[in-house]
PDB file of C-alpha atoms in Angstrom:
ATOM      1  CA  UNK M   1       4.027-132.162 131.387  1.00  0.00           C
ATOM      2  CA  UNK M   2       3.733-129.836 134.497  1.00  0.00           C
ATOM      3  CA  UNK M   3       0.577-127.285 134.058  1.00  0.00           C
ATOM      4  CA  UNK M   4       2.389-123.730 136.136  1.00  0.00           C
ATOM      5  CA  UNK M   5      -0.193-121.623 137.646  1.00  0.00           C
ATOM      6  CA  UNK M   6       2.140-118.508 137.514  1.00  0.00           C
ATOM      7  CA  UNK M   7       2.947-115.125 135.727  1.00  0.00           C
ATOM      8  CA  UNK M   8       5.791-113.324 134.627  1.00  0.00           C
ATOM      9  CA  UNK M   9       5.058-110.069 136.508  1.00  0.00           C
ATOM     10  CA  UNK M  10       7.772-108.082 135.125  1.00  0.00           C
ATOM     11  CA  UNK M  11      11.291-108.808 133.460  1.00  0.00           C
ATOM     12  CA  UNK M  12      14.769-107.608 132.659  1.00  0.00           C
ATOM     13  CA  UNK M  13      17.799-108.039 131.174  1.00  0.00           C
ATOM     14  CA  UNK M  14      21.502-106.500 131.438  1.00  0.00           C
ATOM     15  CA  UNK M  15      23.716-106.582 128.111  1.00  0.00           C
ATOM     16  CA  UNK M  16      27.582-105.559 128.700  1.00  0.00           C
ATOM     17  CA  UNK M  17      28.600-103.183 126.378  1.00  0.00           C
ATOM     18  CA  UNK M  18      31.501-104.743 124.218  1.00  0.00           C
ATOM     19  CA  UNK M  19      30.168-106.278 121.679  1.00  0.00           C
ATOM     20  CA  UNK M  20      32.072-108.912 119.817  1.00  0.00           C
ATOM     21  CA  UNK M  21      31.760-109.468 116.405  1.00  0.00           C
ATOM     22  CA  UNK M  22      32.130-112.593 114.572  1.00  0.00           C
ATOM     23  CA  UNK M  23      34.829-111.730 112.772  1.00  0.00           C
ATOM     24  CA  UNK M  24      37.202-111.821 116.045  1.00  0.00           C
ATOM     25  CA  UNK M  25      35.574-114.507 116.971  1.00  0.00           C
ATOM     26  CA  UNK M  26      36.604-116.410 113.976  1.00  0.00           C
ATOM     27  CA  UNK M  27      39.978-115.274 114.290  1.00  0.00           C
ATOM     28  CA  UNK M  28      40.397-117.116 117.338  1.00  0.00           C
ATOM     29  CA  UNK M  29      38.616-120.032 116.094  1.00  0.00           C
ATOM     30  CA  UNK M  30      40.963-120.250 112.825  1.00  0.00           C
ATOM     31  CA  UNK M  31      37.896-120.252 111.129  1.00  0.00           C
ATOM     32  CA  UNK M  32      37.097-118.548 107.467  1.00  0.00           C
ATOM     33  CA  UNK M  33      34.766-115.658 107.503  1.00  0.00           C
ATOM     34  CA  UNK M  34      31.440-115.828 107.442  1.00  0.00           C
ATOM     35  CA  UNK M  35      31.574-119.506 109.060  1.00  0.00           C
ATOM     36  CA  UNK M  36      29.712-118.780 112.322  1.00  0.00           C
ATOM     37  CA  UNK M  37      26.706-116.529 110.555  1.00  0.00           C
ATOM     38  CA  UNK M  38      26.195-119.593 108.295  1.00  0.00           C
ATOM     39  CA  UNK M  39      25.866-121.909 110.837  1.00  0.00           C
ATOM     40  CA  UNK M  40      24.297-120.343 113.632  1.00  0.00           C
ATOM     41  CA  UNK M  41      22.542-117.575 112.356  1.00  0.00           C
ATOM     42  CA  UNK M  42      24.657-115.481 115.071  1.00  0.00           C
ATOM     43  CA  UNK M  43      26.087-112.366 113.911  1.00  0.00           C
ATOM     44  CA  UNK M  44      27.471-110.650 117.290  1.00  0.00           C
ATOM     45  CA  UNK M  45      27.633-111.487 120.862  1.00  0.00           C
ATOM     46  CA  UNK M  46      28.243-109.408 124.048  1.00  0.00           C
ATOM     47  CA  UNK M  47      31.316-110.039 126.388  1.00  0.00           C
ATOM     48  CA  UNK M  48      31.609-108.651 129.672  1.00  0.00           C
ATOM     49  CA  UNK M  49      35.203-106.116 130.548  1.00  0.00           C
ATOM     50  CA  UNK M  50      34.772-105.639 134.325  1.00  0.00           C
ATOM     51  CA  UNK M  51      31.228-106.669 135.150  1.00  0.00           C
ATOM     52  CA  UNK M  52      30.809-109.129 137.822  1.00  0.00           C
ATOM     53  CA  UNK M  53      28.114-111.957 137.290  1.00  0.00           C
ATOM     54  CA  UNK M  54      26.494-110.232 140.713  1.00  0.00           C
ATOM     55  CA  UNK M  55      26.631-106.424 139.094  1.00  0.00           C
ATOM     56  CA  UNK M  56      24.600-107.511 135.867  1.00  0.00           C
ATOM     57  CA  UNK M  57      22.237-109.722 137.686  1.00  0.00           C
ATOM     58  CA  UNK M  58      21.391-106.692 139.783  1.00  0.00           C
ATOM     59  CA  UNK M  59      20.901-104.580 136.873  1.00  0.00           C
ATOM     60  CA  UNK M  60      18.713-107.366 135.184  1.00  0.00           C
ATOM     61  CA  UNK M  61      16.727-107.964 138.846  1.00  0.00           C
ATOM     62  CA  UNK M  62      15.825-103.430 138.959  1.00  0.00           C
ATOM     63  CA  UNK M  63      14.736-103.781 135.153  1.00  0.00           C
ATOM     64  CA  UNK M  64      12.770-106.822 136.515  1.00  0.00           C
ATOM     65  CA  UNK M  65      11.185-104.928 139.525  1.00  0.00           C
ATOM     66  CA  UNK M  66      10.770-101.788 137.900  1.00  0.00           C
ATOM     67  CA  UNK M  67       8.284-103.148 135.282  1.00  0.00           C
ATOM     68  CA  UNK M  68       6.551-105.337 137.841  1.00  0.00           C
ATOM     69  CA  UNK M  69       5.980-101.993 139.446  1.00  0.00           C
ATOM     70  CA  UNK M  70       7.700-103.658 142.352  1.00  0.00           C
ATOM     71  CA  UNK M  71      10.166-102.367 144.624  1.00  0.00           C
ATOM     72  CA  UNK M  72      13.343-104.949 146.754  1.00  0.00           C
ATOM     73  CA  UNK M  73      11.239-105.013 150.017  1.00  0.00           C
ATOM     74  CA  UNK M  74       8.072-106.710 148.020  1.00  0.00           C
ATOM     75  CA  UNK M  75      10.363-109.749 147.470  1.00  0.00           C
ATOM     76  CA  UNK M  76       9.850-112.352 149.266  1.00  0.00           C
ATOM     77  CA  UNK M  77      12.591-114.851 147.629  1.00  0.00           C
ATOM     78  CA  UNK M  78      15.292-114.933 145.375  1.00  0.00           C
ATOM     79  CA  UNK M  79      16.596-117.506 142.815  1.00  0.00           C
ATOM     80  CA  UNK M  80      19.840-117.195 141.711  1.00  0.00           C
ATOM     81  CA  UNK M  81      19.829-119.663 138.812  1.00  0.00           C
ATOM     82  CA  UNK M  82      23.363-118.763 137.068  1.00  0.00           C
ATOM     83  CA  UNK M  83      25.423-121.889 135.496  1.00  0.00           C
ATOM     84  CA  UNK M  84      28.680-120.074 135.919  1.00  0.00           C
ATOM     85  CA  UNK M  85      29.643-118.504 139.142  1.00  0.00           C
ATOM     86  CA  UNK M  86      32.197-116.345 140.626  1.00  0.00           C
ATOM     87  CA  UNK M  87      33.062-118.380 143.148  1.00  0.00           C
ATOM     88  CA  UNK M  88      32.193-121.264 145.538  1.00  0.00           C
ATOM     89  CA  UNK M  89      31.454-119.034 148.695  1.00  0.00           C
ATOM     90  CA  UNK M  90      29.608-117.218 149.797  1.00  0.00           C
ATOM     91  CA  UNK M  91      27.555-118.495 146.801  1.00  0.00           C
ATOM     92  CA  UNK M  92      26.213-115.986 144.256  1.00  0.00           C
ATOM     93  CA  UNK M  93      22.486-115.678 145.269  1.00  0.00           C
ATOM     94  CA  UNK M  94      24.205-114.029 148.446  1.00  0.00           C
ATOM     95  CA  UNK M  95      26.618-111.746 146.141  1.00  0.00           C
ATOM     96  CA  UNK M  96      23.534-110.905 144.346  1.00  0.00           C
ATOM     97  CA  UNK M  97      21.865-109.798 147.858  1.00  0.00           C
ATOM     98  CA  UNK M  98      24.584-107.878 148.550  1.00  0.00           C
ATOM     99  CA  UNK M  99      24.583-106.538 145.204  1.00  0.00           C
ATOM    100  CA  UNK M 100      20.933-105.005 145.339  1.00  0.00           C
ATOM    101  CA  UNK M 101      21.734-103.394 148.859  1.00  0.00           C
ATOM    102  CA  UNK M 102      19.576-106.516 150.878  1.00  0.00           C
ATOM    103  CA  UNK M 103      22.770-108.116 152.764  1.00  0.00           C
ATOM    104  CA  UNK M 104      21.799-106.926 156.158  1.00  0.00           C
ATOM    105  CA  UNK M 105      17.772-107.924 155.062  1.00  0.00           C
ATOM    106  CA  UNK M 106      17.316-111.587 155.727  1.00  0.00           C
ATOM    107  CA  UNK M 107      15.725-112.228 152.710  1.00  0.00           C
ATOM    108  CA  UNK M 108      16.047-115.721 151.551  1.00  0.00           C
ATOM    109  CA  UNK M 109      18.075-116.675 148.888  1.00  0.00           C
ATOM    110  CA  UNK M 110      19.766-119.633 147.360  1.00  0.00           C
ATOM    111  CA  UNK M 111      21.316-120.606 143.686  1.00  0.00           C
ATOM    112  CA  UNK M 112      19.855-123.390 141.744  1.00  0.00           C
ATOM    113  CA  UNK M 113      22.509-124.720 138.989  1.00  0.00           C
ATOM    114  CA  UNK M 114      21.591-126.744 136.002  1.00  0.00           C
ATOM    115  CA  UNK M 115      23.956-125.217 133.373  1.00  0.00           C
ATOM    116  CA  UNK M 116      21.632-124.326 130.524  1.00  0.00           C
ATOM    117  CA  UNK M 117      18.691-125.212 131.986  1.00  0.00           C
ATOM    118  CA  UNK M 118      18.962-123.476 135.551  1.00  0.00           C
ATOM    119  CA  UNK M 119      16.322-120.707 134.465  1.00  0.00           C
ATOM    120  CA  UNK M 120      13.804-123.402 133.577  1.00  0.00           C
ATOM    121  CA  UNK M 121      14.833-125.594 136.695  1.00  0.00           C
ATOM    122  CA  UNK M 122      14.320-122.610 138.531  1.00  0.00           C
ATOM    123  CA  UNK M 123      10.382-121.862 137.177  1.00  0.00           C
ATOM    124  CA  UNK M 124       9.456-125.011 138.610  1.00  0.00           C
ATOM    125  CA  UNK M 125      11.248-124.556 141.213  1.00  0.00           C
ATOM    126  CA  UNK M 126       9.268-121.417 141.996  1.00  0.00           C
ATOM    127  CA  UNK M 127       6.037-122.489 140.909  1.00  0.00           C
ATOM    128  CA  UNK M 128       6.142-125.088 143.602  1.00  0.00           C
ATOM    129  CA  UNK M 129       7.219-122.136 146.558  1.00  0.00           C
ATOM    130  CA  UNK M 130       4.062-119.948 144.880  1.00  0.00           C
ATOM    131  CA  UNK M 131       2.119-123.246 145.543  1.00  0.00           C
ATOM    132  CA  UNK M 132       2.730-123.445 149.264  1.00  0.00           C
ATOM    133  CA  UNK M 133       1.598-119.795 149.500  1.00  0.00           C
ATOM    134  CA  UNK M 134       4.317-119.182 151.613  1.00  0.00           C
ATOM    135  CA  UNK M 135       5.941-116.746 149.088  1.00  0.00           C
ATOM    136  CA  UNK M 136       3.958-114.543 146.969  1.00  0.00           C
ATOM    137  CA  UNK M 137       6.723-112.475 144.702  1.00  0.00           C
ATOM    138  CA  UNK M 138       9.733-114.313 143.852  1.00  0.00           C
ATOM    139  CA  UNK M 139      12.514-112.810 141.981  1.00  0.00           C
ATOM    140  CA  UNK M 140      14.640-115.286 139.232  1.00  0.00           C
ATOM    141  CA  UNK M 141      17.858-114.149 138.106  1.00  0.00           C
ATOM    142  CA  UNK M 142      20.337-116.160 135.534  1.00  0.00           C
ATOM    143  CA  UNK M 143      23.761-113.921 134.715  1.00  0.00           C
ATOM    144  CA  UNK M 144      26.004-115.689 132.408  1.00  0.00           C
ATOM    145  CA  UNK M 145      30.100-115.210 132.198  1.00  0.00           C
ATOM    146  CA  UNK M 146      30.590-117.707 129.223  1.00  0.00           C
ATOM    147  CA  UNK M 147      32.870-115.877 128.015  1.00  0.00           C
ATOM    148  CA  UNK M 148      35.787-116.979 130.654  1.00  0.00           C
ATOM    149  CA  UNK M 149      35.044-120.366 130.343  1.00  0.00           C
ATOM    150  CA  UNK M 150      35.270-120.737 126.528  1.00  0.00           C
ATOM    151  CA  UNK M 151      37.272-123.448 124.258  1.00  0.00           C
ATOM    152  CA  UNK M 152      38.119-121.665 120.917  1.00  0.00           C
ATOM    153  CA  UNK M 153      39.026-124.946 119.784  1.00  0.00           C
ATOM    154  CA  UNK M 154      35.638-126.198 120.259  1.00  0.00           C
ATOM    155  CA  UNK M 155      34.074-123.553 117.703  1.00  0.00           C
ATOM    156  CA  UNK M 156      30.541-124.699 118.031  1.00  0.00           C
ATOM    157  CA  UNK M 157      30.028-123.421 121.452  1.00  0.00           C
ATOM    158  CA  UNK M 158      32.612-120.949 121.157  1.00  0.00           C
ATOM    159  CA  UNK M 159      30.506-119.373 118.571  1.00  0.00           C
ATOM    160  CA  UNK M 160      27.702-119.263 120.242  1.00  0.00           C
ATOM    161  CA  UNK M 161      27.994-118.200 123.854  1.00  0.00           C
ATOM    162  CA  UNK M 162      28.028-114.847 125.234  1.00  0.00           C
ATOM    163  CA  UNK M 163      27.568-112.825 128.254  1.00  0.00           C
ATOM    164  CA  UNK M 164      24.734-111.251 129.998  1.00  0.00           C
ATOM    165  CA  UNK M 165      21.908-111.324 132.443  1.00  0.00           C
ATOM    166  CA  UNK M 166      17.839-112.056 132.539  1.00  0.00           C
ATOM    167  CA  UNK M 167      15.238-112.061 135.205  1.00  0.00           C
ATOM    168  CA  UNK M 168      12.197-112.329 136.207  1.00  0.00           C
ATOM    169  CA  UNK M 169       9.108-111.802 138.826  1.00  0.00           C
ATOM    170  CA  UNK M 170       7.251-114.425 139.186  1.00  0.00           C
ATOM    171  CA  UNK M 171       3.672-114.764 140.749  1.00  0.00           C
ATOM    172  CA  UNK M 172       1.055-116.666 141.160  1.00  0.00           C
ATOM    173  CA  UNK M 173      -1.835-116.321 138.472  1.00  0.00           C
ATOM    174  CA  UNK M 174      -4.706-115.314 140.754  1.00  0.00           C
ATOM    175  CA  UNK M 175      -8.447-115.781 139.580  1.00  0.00           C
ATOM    176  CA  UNK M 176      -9.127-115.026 136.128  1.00  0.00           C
ATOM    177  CA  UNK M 177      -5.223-114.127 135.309  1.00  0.00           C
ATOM    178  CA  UNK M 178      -4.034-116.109 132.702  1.00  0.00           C
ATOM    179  CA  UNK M 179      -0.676-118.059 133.208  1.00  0.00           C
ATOM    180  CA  UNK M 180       2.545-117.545 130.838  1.00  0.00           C
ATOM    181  CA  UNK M 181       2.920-120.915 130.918  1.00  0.00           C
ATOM    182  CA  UNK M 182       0.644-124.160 129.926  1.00  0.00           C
ATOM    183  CA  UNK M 183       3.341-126.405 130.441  1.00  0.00           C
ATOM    184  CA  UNK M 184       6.760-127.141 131.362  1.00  0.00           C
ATOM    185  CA  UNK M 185       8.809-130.350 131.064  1.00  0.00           C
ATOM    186  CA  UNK M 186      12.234-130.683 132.186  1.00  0.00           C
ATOM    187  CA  UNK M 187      14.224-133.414 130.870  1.00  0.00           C
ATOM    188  CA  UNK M 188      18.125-134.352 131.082  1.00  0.00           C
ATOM    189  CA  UNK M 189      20.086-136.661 128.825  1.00  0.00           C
ATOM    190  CA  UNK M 190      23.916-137.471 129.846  1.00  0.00           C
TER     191      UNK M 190
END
């Protein structure tokens, strides 16, 4: 286990708006009604129409900022740690830049991907930059597009997965501040 000496300074999330009920869901799984609720607990899930993975991170990244009391230009870094991208290049973190209005800026950027796990990757990630004290305010964003990529005759992930975006500003816990995290441990089984 990894003691992280950081904070969550302020986060935010981005939900499209169609919302996808089980019911079609099933439909396209051949599946009887009520099949996914009694396995998964899941009742809806949100798919994306026109958003780009770069649009909701950005909308995710100001609900982030805005409730770290925070503004683009206090960044020092950002994480794009998406598992499903738009494309191969110019990478995402870079259409996320551009997204937020900091492509001319020279802030750094780069996309760490671990599938499910690139958030978490990402925290340690970041807590090891905060430990340098070379960046102060780091920005992590994960959008997800699952719902391009799904196998409706694989129902138990098809069930499951939706679209969407989270981030986060993270800092370092200074004196006295209590950490979000006591631990982290990030494992992988193939």
């Amino acid at each position: 286990m990894f003691h992280l000496p950081i904070r969550l300074a302020g986060l935010g999330r981005y939900l499209p708006e169609r919302i996808v009920p089980n019911s079609e869901v099933e439909a396209r799984c051949h599946l009887p009604a009520g099949w996914i609720e009694a396995r998964t607990g899941v009742r809806e899930r949100r798919w994306v129409t026109n958003e780009s993975n770069a649009f909701m991170a950005a909308q995710a990244a100001r609900g982030a900022l805005t409730q770290a009391g925070l503004s683009l230009t206090d960044l020092d870094l950002i994480i794009n740690a998406s598992g499903t991208q738009a494309q191969a290049i110019p990478d995402g973190a870079a259409l996320l830049q551009a997204e937020l209005g900091l492509g001319g800026s020279g802030l750094p950027c780069f996309s760490l991907h671990a599938t499910c796990l690139s958030f978490i990757a990402a925290l340690e990630v970041a807590a090891g930059l905060l430990g340098t004290g070379r960046y102060q305010r780091i920005l992590i964003v994960s959008a997800e597009i699952a719902s391009c990529g799904l196998n409706f005759a694989e129902p138990e992930s098809a069930a499951l997965l939706g679209d969407g975006a989270a981030a986060a500003v993270v800092t370092r816990a200074g004196e006295g501040q209590s950490s979000a995290f006591h631990a982290l441990r990030l494992e992988t089984y193939s």
